[in-house]
Amino acid sequence: MTRARLAIIAALCAGLGIASCGGSEEPRPVDPEALLDSAFSQPVSSAVTRIDFVAGAEAVPSLSVPVSLSLEGPYVSGGGGRIPSADWKLEAEVAGFGVDGELVSTGDNVYLSVFGDNYQLGRAAVAARREALSDPGLDPRSWFGPATYEGDEEVEGTATARIDAPLRGARLAADLEGLGGRLGLPPVRPPIERGTIQAWIGIDDGLVRELRIDAGEDLAADVVLSEVGEPQEITIPAGGGFKPIGNLLSSLQELGVSP
């Protein structure tokens, strides 16, 4: 291309207010720490969620075997007055023992459908645990070390800013241990020495669309949100005949997969 043609193209670009013709655009300015602060201070009112969680054998001392859990379905915030509502398809594996089912919260009761049977926690039990169930005590923002902006990417059809950081494993481990205590679940204490954490934050609304943790064999988790802010439908498992969930816990103890 001659110098004359280059000059003409440059003049056209300047006249049209185009920063770059044919070249890559400069990354937009993003303060990753401020973006994380803002994103994790905004609650998600509703979404379709996909959660994948894997903990190594040393992460759950009471089991001493790897544990994996997948949940997928709609979620609606309780708004502080009720526990969150959710209708999640559930897949879990403990010591090679697989379980498929459904976990549902209606805001005032919790239902679990596994092995072809239906169980419920009960409204009185939910009311007694409302504070713990409403606020699990997790602080994802504190899990991020010094953060960097890695560019813009699409998550479930939404434009997002990707933020990467080293994982503050001790903060995460303390939160998970506290969660187990609050909910009466087996304590999770992953011996995390190193790892990474990533967040994808919506460019238009500043809400978290994906959160991913990778601590190698100790722990891995991925939470993806779609249809954020849209109406979601919650329905309890079909069939009725709900038994006390204590019956299920007793059966699991007999199988050696519960503390």
mmCIF file of C-alpha atoms in Angstrom:
data_model
loop_
_atom_site.group_PDB
_atom_site.id
_atom_site.type_symbol
_atom_site.label_atom_id
_atom_site.label_comp_id
_atom_site.label_asym_id
_atom_site.label_seq_id
_atom_site.Cartn_x
_atom_site.Cartn_y
_atom_site.Cartn_z
ATOM 1 C CA MET A 1 0.000 0.000 0.000
ATOM 2 C CA THR A 2 1.413 3.397 -0.978
ATOM 3 C CA ARG A 3 2.055 6.155 1.504
ATOM 4 C CA ALA A 4 -0.640 8.235 -0.228
ATOM 5 C CA ARG A 5 -3.252 5.546 0.404
ATOM 6 C CA LEU A 6 -2.135 5.161 4.007
ATOM 7 C CA ALA A 7 -2.485 8.895 4.503
ATOM 8 C CA ILE A 8 -5.988 8.854 3.008
ATOM 9 C CA ILE A 9 -7.089 5.972 5.301
ATOM 10 C CA ALA A 10 -5.626 7.711 8.336
ATOM 11 C CA ALA A 11 -7.467 10.902 7.458
ATOM 12 C CA LEU A 12 -10.768 9.022 7.009
ATOM 13 C CA CYS A 13 -10.322 7.312 10.395
ATOM 14 C CA ALA A 14 -9.646 10.630 12.081
ATOM 15 C CA GLY A 15 -12.597 12.277 10.384
ATOM 16 C CA LEU A 16 -14.956 9.485 11.457
ATOM 17 C CA GLY A 17 -13.630 9.455 15.018
ATOM 18 C CA ILE A 18 -12.368 5.883 14.736
ATOM 19 C CA ALA A 19 -9.563 5.109 17.157
ATOM 20 C CA SER A 20 -8.142 2.273 15.103
ATOM 21 C CA CYS A 21 -8.783 1.046 11.567
ATOM 22 C CA GLY A 22 -7.984 -2.608 11.079
ATOM 23 C CA GLY A 23 -5.964 -2.876 14.314
ATOM 24 C CA SER A 24 -6.960 -4.413 17.662
ATOM 25 C CA GLU A 25 -8.788 -2.184 20.107
ATOM 26 C CA GLU A 26 -7.065 -1.057 23.265
ATOM 27 C CA PRO A 27 -8.344 -2.810 26.422
ATOM 28 C CA ARG A 28 -10.931 -0.682 28.174
ATOM 29 C CA PRO A 29 -9.813 0.679 31.560
ATOM 30 C CA VAL A 30 -10.994 -1.560 34.406
ATOM 31 C CA ASP A 31 -10.109 -1.388 38.104
ATOM 32 C CA PRO A 32 -10.372 -5.085 39.073
ATOM 33 C CA GLU A 33 -10.416 -4.482 42.826
ATOM 34 C CA ALA A 34 -13.183 -1.878 42.611
ATOM 35 C CA LEU A 35 -15.149 -4.114 40.251
ATOM 36 C CA LEU A 36 -14.943 -7.018 42.701
ATOM 37 C CA ASP A 37 -15.939 -4.780 45.614
ATOM 38 C CA SER A 38 -19.025 -3.594 43.769
ATOM 39 C CA ALA A 39 -20.020 -6.977 42.347
ATOM 40 C CA PHE A 40 -19.909 -8.868 45.635
ATOM 41 C CA SER A 41 -21.819 -6.135 47.449
ATOM 42 C CA GLN A 42 -24.834 -6.606 45.140
ATOM 43 C CA PRO A 43 -27.136 -9.555 45.884
ATOM 44 C CA VAL A 44 -28.573 -11.547 42.986
ATOM 45 C CA SER A 45 -32.372 -11.452 43.222
ATOM 46 C CA SER A 46 -32.970 -14.485 41.005
ATOM 47 C CA ALA A 47 -31.201 -16.652 38.450
ATOM 48 C CA VAL A 48 -30.836 -20.079 36.964
ATOM 49 C CA THR A 49 -27.822 -21.541 38.735
ATOM 50 C CA ARG A 50 -25.360 -24.278 37.902
ATOM 51 C CA ILE A 51 -23.059 -25.290 40.752
ATOM 52 C CA ASP A 52 -20.276 -27.881 40.566
ATOM 53 C CA PHE A 53 -18.240 -28.650 43.685
ATOM 54 C CA VAL A 54 -15.488 -31.227 44.223
ATOM 55 C CA ALA A 55 -13.597 -31.725 47.496
ATOM 56 C CA GLY A 56 -10.586 -34.007 47.941
ATOM 57 C CA ALA A 57 -10.377 -36.826 50.461
ATOM 58 C CA GLU A 58 -8.638 -34.623 53.050
ATOM 59 C CA ALA A 59 -11.153 -31.802 52.742
ATOM 60 C CA VAL A 60 -13.972 -33.565 54.646
ATOM 61 C CA PRO A 61 -12.307 -35.193 57.685
ATOM 62 C CA SER A 62 -15.438 -37.042 58.782
ATOM 63 C CA LEU A 63 -15.647 -38.879 55.438
ATOM 64 C CA SER A 64 -11.994 -39.101 54.312
ATOM 65 C CA VAL A 65 -13.091 -39.726 50.724
ATOM 66 C CA PRO A 66 -13.547 -37.462 47.698
ATOM 67 C CA VAL A 67 -16.935 -35.760 47.453
ATOM 68 C CA SER A 68 -18.537 -34.223 44.380
ATOM 69 C CA LEU A 69 -21.806 -32.313 44.141
ATOM 70 C CA SER A 70 -23.674 -30.734 41.219
ATOM 71 C CA LEU A 71 -26.796 -28.581 41.498
ATOM 72 C CA GLU A 72 -28.720 -26.962 38.667
ATOM 73 C CA GLY A 73 -31.979 -25.030 38.552
ATOM 74 C CA PRO A 74 -33.747 -21.785 39.470
ATOM 75 C CA TYR A 75 -32.908 -19.678 42.508
ATOM 76 C CA VAL A 76 -34.768 -16.768 44.149
ATOM 77 C CA SER A 77 -33.376 -14.653 46.987
ATOM 78 C CA GLY A 78 -35.270 -14.620 50.254
ATOM 79 C CA GLY A 79 -34.770 -10.886 50.557
ATOM 80 C CA GLY A 80 -33.638 -11.230 54.164
ATOM 81 C CA GLY A 81 -37.071 -12.222 55.495
ATOM 82 C CA ARG A 82 -37.105 -15.820 54.248
ATOM 83 C CA ILE A 83 -34.505 -18.368 53.323
ATOM 84 C CA PRO A 84 -33.670 -18.421 49.585
ATOM 85 C CA SER A 85 -35.914 -20.496 47.330
ATOM 86 C CA ALA A 86 -34.454 -22.970 44.865
ATOM 87 C CA ASP A 87 -35.441 -25.946 42.745
ATOM 88 C CA TRP A 88 -32.223 -27.818 42.013
ATOM 89 C CA LYS A 89 -31.594 -31.093 40.268
ATOM 90 C CA LEU A 90 -28.942 -32.814 42.337
ATOM 91 C CA GLU A 91 -26.118 -35.191 41.499
ATOM 92 C CA ALA A 92 -23.646 -36.285 44.158
ATOM 93 C CA GLU A 93 -20.947 -38.878 44.606
ATOM 94 C CA VAL A 94 -19.337 -39.934 47.876
ATOM 95 C CA ALA A 95 -16.777 -42.749 47.955
ATOM 96 C CA GLY A 96 -17.981 -43.905 44.552
ATOM 97 C CA PHE A 97 -21.589 -43.989 45.760
ATOM 98 C CA GLY A 98 -23.728 -41.928 43.372
ATOM 99 C CA VAL A 99 -26.980 -40.149 44.169
ATOM 100 C CA ASP A 100 -29.421 -38.339 41.853
ATOM 101 C CA GLY A 101 -32.348 -36.354 43.138
ATOM 102 C CA GLU A 102 -33.959 -32.987 43.672
ATOM 103 C CA LEU A 103 -33.364 -30.363 46.356
ATOM 104 C CA VAL A 104 -36.073 -27.728 46.791
ATOM 105 C CA SER A 105 -36.487 -24.766 49.105
ATOM 106 C CA THR A 106 -39.788 -22.881 49.084
ATOM 107 C CA GLY A 107 -38.605 -20.200 51.492
ATOM 108 C CA ASP A 108 -40.298 -21.790 54.495
ATOM 109 C CA ASN A 109 -39.537 -25.490 53.994
ATOM 110 C CA VAL A 110 -36.834 -27.655 52.425
ATOM 111 C CA TYR A 111 -37.536 -30.838 50.467
ATOM 112 C CA LEU A 112 -35.214 -33.566 49.232
ATOM 113 C CA SER A 113 -36.094 -36.316 46.789
ATOM 114 C CA VAL A 114 -33.599 -39.210 46.517
ATOM 115 C CA PHE A 115 -33.735 -42.993 46.011
ATOM 116 C CA GLY A 116 -37.375 -42.626 44.924
ATOM 117 C CA ASP A 117 -38.439 -41.238 48.310
ATOM 118 C CA ASN A 118 -39.391 -37.715 49.395
ATOM 119 C CA TYR A 119 -38.136 -36.053 52.576
ATOM 120 C CA GLN A 120 -38.637 -32.681 54.224
ATOM 121 C CA LEU A 121 -36.826 -30.685 56.854
ATOM 122 C CA GLY A 122 -40.116 -29.262 58.147
ATOM 123 C CA ARG A 123 -41.293 -25.674 58.614
ATOM 124 C CA ALA A 124 -40.507 -25.603 62.320
ATOM 125 C CA ALA A 125 -36.942 -26.786 61.736
ATOM 126 C CA VAL A 126 -36.482 -24.262 58.929
ATOM 127 C CA ALA A 127 -37.789 -21.467 61.137
ATOM 128 C CA ALA A 128 -35.355 -22.490 63.885
ATOM 129 C CA ARG A 129 -32.454 -22.398 61.397
ATOM 130 C CA ARG A 130 -33.641 -19.417 59.379
ATOM 131 C CA GLU A 131 -30.687 -17.206 60.248
ATOM 132 C CA ALA A 132 -28.116 -19.839 59.292
ATOM 133 C CA LEU A 133 -29.966 -20.824 56.120
ATOM 134 C CA SER A 134 -30.494 -17.204 55.078
ATOM 135 C CA ASP A 135 -26.898 -16.159 55.675
ATOM 136 C CA PRO A 136 -24.400 -19.005 55.260
ATOM 137 C CA GLY A 137 -21.561 -16.700 56.301
ATOM 138 C CA LEU A 138 -19.612 -16.933 53.040
ATOM 139 C CA ASP A 139 -17.558 -13.920 51.938
ATOM 140 C CA PRO A 140 -16.334 -14.664 48.387
ATOM 141 C CA ARG A 141 -14.748 -11.229 48.037
ATOM 142 C CA SER A 142 -12.251 -12.095 50.765
ATOM 143 C CA TRP A 143 -11.092 -15.160 48.824
ATOM 144 C CA PHE A 144 -9.416 -13.007 46.153
ATOM 145 C CA GLY A 145 -5.756 -12.081 46.345
ATOM 146 C CA PRO A 146 -4.354 -9.239 44.220
ATOM 147 C CA ALA A 147 -6.624 -9.190 41.172
ATOM 148 C CA THR A 148 -6.030 -8.537 37.476
ATOM 149 C CA TYR A 149 -8.395 -7.754 34.616
ATOM 150 C CA GLU A 150 -7.980 -10.350 31.855
ATOM 151 C CA GLY A 151 -10.296 -8.930 29.196
ATOM 152 C CA ASP A 152 -13.931 -9.306 28.236
ATOM 153 C CA GLU A 153 -15.598 -12.687 27.674
ATOM 154 C CA GLU A 154 -19.137 -13.969 27.187
ATOM 155 C CA VAL A 155 -20.894 -16.084 29.837
ATOM 156 C CA GLU A 156 -24.284 -17.593 28.988
ATOM 157 C CA GLY A 157 -24.841 -14.908 26.366
ATOM 158 C CA THR A 158 -23.826 -11.994 28.619
ATOM 159 C CA ALA A 159 -20.783 -9.786 28.061
ATOM 160 C CA THR A 160 -18.560 -9.914 31.146
ATOM 161 C CA ALA A 161 -15.220 -8.725 32.466
ATOM 162 C CA ARG A 162 -12.961 -11.552 33.575
ATOM 163 C CA ILE A 163 -11.045 -11.018 36.811
ATOM 164 C CA ASP A 164 -8.293 -13.426 37.922
ATOM 165 C CA ALA A 165 -6.512 -13.652 41.262
ATOM 166 C CA PRO A 166 -4.528 -16.026 43.457
ATOM 167 C CA LEU A 167 -6.815 -17.812 45.899
ATOM 168 C CA ARG A 168 -6.655 -16.927 49.580
ATOM 169 C CA GLY A 169 -7.127 -20.527 50.630
ATOM 170 C CA ALA A 170 -7.148 -19.931 54.377
ATOM 171 C CA ARG A 171 -10.059 -17.489 54.041
ATOM 172 C CA LEU A 172 -12.024 -19.945 51.908
ATOM 173 C CA ALA A 173 -11.296 -22.872 54.227
ATOM 174 C CA ALA A 174 -12.446 -20.894 57.282
ATOM 175 C CA ASP A 175 -15.689 -19.920 55.541
ATOM 176 C CA LEU A 176 -16.438 -23.516 54.501
ATOM 177 C CA GLU A 177 -15.755 -24.800 57.989
ATOM 178 C CA GLY A 178 -18.070 -22.157 59.417
ATOM 179 C CA LEU A 179 -20.776 -23.045 56.897
ATOM 180 C CA GLY A 180 -20.744 -26.685 57.946
ATOM 181 C CA GLY A 181 -21.074 -25.709 61.584
ATOM 182 C CA ARG A 182 -23.949 -23.306 60.940
ATOM 183 C CA LEU A 183 -25.909 -25.862 58.948
ATOM 184 C CA GLY A 184 -25.034 -28.924 60.994
ATOM 185 C CA LEU A 185 -23.171 -30.475 58.051
ATOM 186 C CA PRO A 186 -19.849 -32.326 58.047
ATOM 187 C CA PRO A 187 -17.069 -29.730 58.386
ATOM 188 C CA VAL A 188 -15.086 -29.020 55.226
ATOM 189 C CA ARG A 189 -11.463 -28.021 55.853
ATOM 190 C CA PRO A 190 -9.582 -28.208 52.547
ATOM 191 C CA PRO A 191 -5.800 -28.016 53.164
ATOM 192 C CA ILE A 192 -5.355 -25.414 50.424
ATOM 193 C CA GLU A 193 -1.783 -24.264 49.867
ATOM 194 C CA ARG A 194 -2.218 -22.604 46.497
ATOM 195 C CA GLY A 195 -4.870 -22.062 43.883
ATOM 196 C CA THR A 196 -6.624 -19.581 41.636
ATOM 197 C CA ILE A 197 -9.976 -17.835 41.677
ATOM 198 C CA GLN A 198 -11.774 -16.173 38.783
ATOM 199 C CA ALA A 199 -14.908 -14.070 38.478
ATOM 200 C CA TRP A 200 -16.810 -13.028 35.383
ATOM 201 C CA ILE A 201 -18.771 -9.846 36.070
ATOM 202 C CA GLY A 202 -21.507 -8.440 33.828
ATOM 203 C CA ILE A 203 -20.371 -5.330 31.997
ATOM 204 C CA ASP A 204 -23.828 -3.749 31.926
ATOM 205 C CA ASP A 205 -25.162 -4.665 35.387
ATOM 206 C CA GLY A 206 -21.982 -5.302 37.407
ATOM 207 C CA LEU A 207 -23.322 -8.618 38.743
ATOM 208 C CA VAL A 208 -21.305 -11.800 39.106
ATOM 209 C CA ARG A 209 -22.159 -14.265 36.314
ATOM 210 C CA GLU A 210 -19.574 -16.929 37.093
ATOM 211 C CA LEU A 211 -17.229 -17.742 39.970
ATOM 212 C CA ARG A 212 -14.569 -20.428 39.544
ATOM 213 C CA ILE A 213 -12.126 -21.825 42.105
ATOM 214 C CA ASP A 214 -9.283 -24.220 41.332
ATOM 215 C CA ALA A 215 -7.172 -25.530 44.191
ATOM 216 C CA GLY A 216 -6.022 -28.702 42.466
ATOM 217 C CA GLU A 217 -6.954 -31.968 44.144
ATOM 218 C CA ASP A 218 -8.008 -30.224 47.351
ATOM 219 C CA LEU A 219 -11.026 -28.379 46.018
ATOM 220 C CA ALA A 220 -12.631 -27.119 42.832
ATOM 221 C CA ALA A 221 -15.874 -25.209 42.358
ATOM 222 C CA ASP A 222 -17.687 -23.463 39.539
ATOM 223 C CA VAL A 223 -20.874 -21.392 39.922
ATOM 224 C CA VAL A 224 -22.586 -20.095 36.766
ATOM 225 C CA LEU A 225 -25.618 -17.775 36.739
ATOM 226 C CA SER A 226 -27.947 -17.174 33.812
ATOM 227 C CA GLU A 227 -31.344 -15.476 33.394
ATOM 228 C CA VAL A 228 -30.258 -13.150 36.203
ATOM 229 C CA GLY A 229 -33.111 -11.031 37.568
ATOM 230 C CA GLU A 230 -35.779 -12.899 35.610
ATOM 231 C CA PRO A 231 -38.822 -14.622 37.200
ATOM 232 C CA GLN A 232 -38.169 -18.212 38.281
ATOM 233 C CA GLU A 233 -40.590 -21.026 39.099
ATOM 234 C CA ILE A 234 -40.106 -23.178 42.201
ATOM 235 C CA THR A 235 -42.062 -26.441 42.610
ATOM 236 C CA ILE A 236 -41.760 -29.104 45.305
ATOM 237 C CA PRO A 237 -40.944 -32.704 44.307
ATOM 238 C CA ALA A 238 -43.917 -34.618 42.931
ATOM 239 C CA GLY A 239 -45.472 -37.581 44.704
ATOM 240 C CA GLY A 240 -45.985 -36.258 48.240
ATOM 241 C CA GLY A 241 -45.525 -38.621 51.176
ATOM 242 C CA PHE A 242 -42.717 -36.556 52.670
ATOM 243 C CA LYS A 243 -40.807 -38.280 55.452
ATOM 244 C CA PRO A 244 -38.685 -36.550 58.121
ATOM 245 C CA ILE A 245 -35.222 -35.969 56.725
ATOM 246 C CA GLY A 246 -33.818 -37.572 59.875
ATOM 247 C CA ASN A 247 -34.901 -40.930 58.430
ATOM 248 C CA LEU A 248 -32.565 -40.398 55.483
ATOM 249 C CA LEU A 249 -29.671 -39.327 57.686
ATOM 250 C CA SER A 250 -30.040 -42.488 59.765
ATOM 251 C CA SER A 251 -29.926 -44.608 56.600
ATOM 252 C CA LEU A 252 -26.781 -42.829 55.411
ATOM 253 C CA GLN A 253 -25.101 -43.410 58.763
ATOM 254 C CA GLU A 254 -25.771 -47.125 58.405
ATOM 255 C CA LEU A 255 -24.085 -47.028 55.000
ATOM 256 C CA GLY A 256 -21.072 -45.258 56.457
ATOM 257 C CA VAL A 257 -21.372 -42.161 54.274
ATOM 258 C CA SER A 258 -22.523 -39.749 56.957
ATOM 259 C CA PRO A 259 -20.871 -38.683 60.225
#
